[in-house]
Short mmCIF file of C-alpha atoms in Angstrom, two decimals:
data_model
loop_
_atom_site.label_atom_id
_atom_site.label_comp_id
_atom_site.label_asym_id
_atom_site.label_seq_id
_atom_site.Cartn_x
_atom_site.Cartn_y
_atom_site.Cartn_z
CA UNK A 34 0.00 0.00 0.00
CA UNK A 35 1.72 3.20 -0.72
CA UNK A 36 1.17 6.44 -0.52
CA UNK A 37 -0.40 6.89 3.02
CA UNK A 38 0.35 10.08 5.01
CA UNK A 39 -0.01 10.33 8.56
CA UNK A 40 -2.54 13.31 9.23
CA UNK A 41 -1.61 13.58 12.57
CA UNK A 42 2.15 13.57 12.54
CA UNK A 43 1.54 16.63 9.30
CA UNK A 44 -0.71 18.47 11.71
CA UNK A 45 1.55 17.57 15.02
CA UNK A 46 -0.95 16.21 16.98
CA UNK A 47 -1.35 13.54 18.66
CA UNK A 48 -4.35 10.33 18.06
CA UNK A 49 -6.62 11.10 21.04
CA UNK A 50 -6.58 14.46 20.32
CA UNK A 51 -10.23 16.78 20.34
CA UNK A 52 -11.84 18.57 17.24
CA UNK A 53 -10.83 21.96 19.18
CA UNK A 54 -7.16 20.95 18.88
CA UNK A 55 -7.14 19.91 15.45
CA UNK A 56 -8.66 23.22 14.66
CA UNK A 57 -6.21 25.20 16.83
CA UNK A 58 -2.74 22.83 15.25
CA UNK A 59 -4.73 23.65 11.62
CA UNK A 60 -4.92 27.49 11.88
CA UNK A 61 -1.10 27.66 13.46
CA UNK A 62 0.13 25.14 10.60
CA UNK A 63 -1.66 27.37 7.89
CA UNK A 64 -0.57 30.66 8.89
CA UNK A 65 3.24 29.40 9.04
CA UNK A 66 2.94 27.31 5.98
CA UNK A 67 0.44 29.96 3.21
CA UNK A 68 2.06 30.20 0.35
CA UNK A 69 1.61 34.14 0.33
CA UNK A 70 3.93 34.33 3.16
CA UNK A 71 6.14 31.87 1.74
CA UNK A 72 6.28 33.11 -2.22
CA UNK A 73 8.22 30.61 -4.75
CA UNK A 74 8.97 28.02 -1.92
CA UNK A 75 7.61 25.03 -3.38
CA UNK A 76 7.64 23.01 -0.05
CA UNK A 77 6.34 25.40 1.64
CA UNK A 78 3.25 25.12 -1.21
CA UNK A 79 3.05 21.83 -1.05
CA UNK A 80 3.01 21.25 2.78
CA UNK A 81 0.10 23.67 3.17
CA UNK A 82 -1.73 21.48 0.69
CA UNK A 83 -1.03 18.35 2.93
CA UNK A 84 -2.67 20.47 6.10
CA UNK A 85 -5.60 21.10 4.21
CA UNK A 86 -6.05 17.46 3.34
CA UNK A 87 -5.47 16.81 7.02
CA UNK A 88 -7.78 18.73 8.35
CA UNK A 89 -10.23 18.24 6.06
CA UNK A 90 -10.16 13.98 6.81
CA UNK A 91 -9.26 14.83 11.02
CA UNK A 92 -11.98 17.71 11.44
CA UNK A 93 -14.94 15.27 10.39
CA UNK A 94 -15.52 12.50 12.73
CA UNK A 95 -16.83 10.19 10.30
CA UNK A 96 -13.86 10.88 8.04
CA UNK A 97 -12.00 10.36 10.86
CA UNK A 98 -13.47 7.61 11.79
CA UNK A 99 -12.85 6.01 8.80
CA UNK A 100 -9.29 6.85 8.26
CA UNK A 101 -7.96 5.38 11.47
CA UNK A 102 -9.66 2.40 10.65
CA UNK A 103 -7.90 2.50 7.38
CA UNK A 104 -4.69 3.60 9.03
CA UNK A 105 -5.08 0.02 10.72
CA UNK A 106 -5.24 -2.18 8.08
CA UNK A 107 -2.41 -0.15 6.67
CA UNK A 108 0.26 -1.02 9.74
CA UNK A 109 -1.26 -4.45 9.81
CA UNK A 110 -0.40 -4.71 5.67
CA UNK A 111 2.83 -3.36 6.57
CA UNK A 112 3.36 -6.37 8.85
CA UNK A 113 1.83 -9.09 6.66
CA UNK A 114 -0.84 -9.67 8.50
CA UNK A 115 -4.32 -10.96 7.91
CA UNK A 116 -5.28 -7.64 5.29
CA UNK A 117 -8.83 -7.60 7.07
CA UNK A 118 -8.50 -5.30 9.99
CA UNK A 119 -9.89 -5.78 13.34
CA UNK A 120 -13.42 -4.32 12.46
CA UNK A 121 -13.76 -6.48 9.14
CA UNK A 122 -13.41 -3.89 6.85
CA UNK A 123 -11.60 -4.88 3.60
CA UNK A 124 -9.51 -1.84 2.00
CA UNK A 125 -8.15 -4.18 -0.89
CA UNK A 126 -9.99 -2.70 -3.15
CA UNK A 127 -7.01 0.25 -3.07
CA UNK A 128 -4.13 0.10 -4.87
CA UNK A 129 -2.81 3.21 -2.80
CA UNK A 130 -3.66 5.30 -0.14
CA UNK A 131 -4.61 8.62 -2.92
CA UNK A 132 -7.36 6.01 -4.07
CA UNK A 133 -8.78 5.84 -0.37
CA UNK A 134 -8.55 9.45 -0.01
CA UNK A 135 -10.35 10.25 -3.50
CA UNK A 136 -13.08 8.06 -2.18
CA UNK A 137 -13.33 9.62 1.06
CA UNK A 138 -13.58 12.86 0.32
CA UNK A 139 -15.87 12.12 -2.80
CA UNK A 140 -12.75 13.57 -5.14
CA UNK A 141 -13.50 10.69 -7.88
CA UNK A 142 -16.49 10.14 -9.68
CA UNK A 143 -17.36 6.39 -8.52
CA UNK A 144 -17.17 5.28 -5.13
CA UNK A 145 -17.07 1.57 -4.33
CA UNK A 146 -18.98 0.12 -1.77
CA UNK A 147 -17.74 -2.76 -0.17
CA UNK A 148 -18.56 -5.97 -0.41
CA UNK A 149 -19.13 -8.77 1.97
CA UNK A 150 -16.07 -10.57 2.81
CA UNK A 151 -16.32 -14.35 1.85
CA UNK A 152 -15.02 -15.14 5.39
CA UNK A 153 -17.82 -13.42 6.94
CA UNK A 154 -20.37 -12.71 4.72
CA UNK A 155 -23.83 -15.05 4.91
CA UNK A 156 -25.25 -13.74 1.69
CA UNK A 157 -23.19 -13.25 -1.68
CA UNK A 158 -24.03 -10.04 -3.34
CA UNK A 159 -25.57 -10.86 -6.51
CA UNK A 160 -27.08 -8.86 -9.84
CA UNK A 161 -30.78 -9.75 -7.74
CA UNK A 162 -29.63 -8.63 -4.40
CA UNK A 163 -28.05 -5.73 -5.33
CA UNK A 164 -31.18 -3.72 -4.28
CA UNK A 165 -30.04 -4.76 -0.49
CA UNK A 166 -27.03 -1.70 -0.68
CA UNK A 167 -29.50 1.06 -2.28
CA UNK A 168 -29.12 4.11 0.00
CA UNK A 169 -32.04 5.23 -1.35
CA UNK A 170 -30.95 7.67 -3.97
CA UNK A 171 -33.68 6.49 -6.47
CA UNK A 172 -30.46 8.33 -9.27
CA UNK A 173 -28.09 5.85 -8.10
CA UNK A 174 -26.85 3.56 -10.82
CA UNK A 175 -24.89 0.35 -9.84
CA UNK A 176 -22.95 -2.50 -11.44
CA UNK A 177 -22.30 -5.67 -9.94
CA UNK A 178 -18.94 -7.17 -10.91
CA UNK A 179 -18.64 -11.32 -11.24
CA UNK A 180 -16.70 -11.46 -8.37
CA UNK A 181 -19.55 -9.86 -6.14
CA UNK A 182 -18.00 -6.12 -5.82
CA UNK A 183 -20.72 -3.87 -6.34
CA UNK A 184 -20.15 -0.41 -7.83
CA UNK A 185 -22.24 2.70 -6.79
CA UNK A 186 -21.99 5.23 -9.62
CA UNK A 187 -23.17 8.88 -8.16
CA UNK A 188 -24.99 11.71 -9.26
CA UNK A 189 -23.05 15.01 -10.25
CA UNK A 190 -22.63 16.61 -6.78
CA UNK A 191 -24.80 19.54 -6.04
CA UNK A 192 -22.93 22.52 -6.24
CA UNK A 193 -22.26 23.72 -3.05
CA UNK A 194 -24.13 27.60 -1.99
CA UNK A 195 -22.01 30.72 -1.92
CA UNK A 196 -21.87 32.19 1.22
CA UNK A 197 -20.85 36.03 2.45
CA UNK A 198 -19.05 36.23 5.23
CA UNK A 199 -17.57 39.09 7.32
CA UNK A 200 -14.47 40.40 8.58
CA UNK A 201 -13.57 43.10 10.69
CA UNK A 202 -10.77 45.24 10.48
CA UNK A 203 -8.81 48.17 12.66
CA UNK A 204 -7.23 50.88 11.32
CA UNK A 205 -5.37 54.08 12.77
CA UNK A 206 -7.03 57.57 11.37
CA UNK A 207 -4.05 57.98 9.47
CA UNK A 208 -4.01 55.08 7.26
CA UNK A 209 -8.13 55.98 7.43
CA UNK A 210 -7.14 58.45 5.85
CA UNK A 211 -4.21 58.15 2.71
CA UNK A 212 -5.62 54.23 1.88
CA UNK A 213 -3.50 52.30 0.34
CA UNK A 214 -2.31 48.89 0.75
CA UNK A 215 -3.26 46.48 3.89
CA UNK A 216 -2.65 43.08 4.55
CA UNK A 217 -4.94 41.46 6.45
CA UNK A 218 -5.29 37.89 7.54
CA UNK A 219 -8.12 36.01 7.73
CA UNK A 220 -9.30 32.62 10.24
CA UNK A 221 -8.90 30.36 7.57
CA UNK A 222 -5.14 31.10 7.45
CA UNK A 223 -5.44 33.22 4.17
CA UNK A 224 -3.89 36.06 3.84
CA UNK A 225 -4.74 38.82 1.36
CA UNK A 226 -3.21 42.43 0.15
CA UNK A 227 -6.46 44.79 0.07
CA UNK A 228 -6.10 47.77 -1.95
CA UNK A 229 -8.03 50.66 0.66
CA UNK A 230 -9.56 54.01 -0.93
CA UNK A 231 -8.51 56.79 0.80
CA UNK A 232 -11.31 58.78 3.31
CA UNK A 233 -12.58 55.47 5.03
CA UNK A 234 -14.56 56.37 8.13
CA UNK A 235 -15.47 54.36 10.66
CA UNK A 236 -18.43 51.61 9.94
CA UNK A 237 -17.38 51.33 6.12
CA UNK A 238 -17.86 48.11 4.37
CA UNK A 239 -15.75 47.16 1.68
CA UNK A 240 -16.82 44.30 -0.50
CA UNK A 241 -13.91 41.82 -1.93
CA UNK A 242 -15.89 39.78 -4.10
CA UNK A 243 -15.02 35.93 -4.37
CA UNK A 244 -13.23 35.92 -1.27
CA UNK A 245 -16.28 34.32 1.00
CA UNK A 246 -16.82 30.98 1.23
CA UNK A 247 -17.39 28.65 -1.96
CA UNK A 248 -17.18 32.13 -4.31
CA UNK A 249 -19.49 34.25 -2.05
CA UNK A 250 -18.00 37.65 -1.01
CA UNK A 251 -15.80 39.04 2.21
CA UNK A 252 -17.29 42.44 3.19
CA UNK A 253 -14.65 44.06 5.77
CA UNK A 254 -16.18 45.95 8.47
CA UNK A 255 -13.74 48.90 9.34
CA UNK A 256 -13.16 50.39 12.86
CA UNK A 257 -11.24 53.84 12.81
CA UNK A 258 -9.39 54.07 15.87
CA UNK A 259 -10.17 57.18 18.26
CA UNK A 260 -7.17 59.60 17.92
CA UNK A 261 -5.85 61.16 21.23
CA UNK A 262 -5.98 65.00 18.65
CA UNK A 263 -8.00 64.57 15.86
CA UNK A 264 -12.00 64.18 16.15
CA UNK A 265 -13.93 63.13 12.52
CA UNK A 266 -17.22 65.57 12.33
CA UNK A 267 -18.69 64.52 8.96
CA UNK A 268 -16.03 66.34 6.08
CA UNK A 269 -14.73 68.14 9.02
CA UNK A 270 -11.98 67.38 11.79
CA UNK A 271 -11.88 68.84 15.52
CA UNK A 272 -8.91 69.80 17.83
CA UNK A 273 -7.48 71.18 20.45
CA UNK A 274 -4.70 73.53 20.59
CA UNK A 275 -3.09 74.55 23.75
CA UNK A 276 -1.72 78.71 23.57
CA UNK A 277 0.24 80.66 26.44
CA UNK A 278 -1.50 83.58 28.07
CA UNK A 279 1.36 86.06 26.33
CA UNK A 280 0.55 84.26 22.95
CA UNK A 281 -3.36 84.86 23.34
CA UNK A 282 -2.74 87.97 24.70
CA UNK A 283 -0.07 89.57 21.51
CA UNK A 284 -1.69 86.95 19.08
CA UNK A 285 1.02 85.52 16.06
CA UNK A 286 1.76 82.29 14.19
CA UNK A 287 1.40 78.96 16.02
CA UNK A 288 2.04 75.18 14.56
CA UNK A 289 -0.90 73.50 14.46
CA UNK A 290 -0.60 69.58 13.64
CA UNK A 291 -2.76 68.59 10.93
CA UNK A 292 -3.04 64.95 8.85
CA UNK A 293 -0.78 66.52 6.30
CA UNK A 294 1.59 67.30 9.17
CA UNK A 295 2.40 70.44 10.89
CA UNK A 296 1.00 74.04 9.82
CA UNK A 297 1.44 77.77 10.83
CA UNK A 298 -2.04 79.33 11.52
CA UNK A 299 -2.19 82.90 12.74
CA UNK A 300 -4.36 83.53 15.72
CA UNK A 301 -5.69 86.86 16.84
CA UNK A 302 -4.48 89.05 19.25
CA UNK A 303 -6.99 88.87 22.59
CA UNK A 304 -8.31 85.55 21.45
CA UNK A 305 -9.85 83.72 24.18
CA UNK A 306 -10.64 80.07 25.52
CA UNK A 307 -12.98 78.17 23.32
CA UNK A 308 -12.26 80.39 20.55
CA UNK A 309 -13.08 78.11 17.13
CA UNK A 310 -10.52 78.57 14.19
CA UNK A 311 -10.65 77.54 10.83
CA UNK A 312 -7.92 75.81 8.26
CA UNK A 313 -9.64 75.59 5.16
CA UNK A 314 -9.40 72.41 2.87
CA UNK A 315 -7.50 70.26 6.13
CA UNK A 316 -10.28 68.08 6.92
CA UNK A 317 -11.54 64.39 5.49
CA UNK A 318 -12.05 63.16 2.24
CA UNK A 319 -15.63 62.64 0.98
CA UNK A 320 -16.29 60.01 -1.45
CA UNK A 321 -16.31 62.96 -4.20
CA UNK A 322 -12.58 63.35 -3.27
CA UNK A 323 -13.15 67.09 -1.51
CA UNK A 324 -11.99 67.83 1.47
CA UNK A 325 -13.50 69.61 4.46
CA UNK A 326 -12.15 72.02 6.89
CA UNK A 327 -10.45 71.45 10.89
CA UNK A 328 -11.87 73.45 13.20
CA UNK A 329 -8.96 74.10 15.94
CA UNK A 330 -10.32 75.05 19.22
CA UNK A 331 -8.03 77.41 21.42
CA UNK A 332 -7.43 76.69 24.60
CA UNK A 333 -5.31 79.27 27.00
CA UNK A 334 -3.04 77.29 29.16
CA UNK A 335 -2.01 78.86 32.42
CA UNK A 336 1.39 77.16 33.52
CA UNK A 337 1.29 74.92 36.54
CA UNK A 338 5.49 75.47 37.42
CA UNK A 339 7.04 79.03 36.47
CA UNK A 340 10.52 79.65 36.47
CA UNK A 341 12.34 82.90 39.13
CA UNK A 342 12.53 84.94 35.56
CA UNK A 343 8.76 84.07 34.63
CA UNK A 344 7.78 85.22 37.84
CA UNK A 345 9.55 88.42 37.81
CA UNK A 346 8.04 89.26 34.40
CA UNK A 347 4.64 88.21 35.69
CA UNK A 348 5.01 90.29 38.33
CA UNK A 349 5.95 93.29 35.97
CA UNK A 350 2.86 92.85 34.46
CA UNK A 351 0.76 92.50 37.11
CA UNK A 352 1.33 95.83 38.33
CA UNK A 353 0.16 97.72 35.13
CA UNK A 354 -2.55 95.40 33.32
CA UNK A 355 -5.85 96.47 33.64
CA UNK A 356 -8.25 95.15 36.07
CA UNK A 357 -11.09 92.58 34.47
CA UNK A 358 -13.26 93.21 38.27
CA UNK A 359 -12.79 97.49 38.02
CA UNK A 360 -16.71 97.23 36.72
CA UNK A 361 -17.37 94.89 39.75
CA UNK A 362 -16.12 96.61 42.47
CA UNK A 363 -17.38 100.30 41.64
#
């Protein structure tokens, strides 16, 4: 018999092992082994093909079933001994293990079904008695060979149903923002290079068609992360910029950070807490490609530690500003 891989030496695990472990070895073994990550390495290629096959057998318990006892009449082969195994199942029919798998994962077009072993059986399978191993698919054609063997020939498969599936996905507002290429990697093990339009706000779906499950599509979900100084209003964008009390006070050019980087924006002189400034065309993109504004609220920021010189100067001042409480007290 040759041929025969051991799906549980390819996916590392051990015999008695549960269906949550085989899918936990799977996902590890695909991620290390996807050809994306592994590009023109041929083993690499073909190893990830012989996890999928293992997983696909190990993560079905009938297939499972069936392939350990298959695995036993294999070893027992192996050792010349009787080529029935212990459960009385004759594999004989298969010149190599890719035969058994073809059959077992409905790969070929006919599937045999055994017959009766001679040593066992009470009733030889005959042209008349064939009727005894109709599963009753009233399309199933068979042919009974002279020696007994009965052969089940099955309907074209029904083409499996496309399904949709979601993914979600994080981004920082700055990639939000420019697009542009992402990876992102998927539960399956797949990993894909997703070509992102610039402007994406939070909540956006984007739609890779094909890339669901048996051809359906993979809409990404997006999350924009919260920035610690930009807030998205719509087209617009909100911040905060701290001034000093002498900068309010005389007014001038500050550096404002914006997502093209830093800019010089002139605020008045006498401006005032909460004061709301405008930089024109330094906001978001809408999906016409236009860009709104950022608001930049001022905030006057009194100085918790002053050096001797600052509070000399303050002092200075303090004895000829004006009074804001004159009005107050008179």
């Amino acid at each position: 018999m040759q041929n025969f891989r051991n799906y549980y030496q390819i996916l590392g695990i051990e015999r008695n092992t549960t269906s949550a472990e085989i899918k936990q070895a799977f996902r590890k073994l695909a991620r290390q082994y996807h050809p994306d990550l592994n590009p023109e390495d041929k083993s690499a290629e073909d190893k990830f093909k012989d996890i999928n096959e293992a997983y696909e057998v190990l993560s079905d318990q009938d297939k499972r079933s069936e392939y350990d006892k298959y695995s036993r009449y294999w070893q027992q082969k192996k050792g010349k001994k009787n080529p029935l195994n212990r459960s009385g199942d004759d594999y004989s029919q298969y010149g190599d293990f890719d035969r058994f798998v073809e059959d077992l994962l409905g790969r070929s077009s006919k599937a045999r079904v055994r017959a009766p072993s001679p040593e066992r059986a009470s009733v030889r399978v005959n042209a008349q008695s064939a009727d005894a191993y109709r599963p009753g698919n009233k399309k199933t054609a068979y042919t009974v060979a002279a020696n007994g063997r009965v052969t089940v020939d099955r309907p074209p498969a029904t083409p499996k149903r496309r399904r949709d599936v979601e993914a979600r996905l994080t981004l920082p507002l700055e990639k939000a923002y420019v697009g542009g290429q992402e990876r992102i990697r998927l539960e399956d093990g797949r990993s894909l290079e997703v070509e992102m339009p610039p402007g994406i706000v939070d909540g956006q779906r984007i739609r890779l068609r094909g890339q669901g499950i048996d051809g359906g599509d993979l809409f990404l979900k997006i999350s924009v992360a919260p920035h610690q100084f930009f807030e998205v209003k719509g087209n617009d964008i909100f911040s905060r910029v701290p001034v000093t009390p002498s900068e309010a006070i005389l007014g001038g050019s500050v550096e404002v950070p914006t997502l093209d980087g830093l800019v010089k924006m002139n605020i008045p002189q006498g401006v005032f807490s909460g004061k709301l400034l405008r930089l024109a065309n330094k906001g978001y993109i809408n999906p016409e490609g236009k860009r709104g504004d950022q608001l930049v609220e001022i905030q006057v920021t009194v100085p918790q530690e002053v050096s001797e010189a600052e509070k000399e100067l303050y002092e200075k001042l303090r004895q000829v500003e004006s009074n804001p409480r004159r009005q107050l007290l008179s």
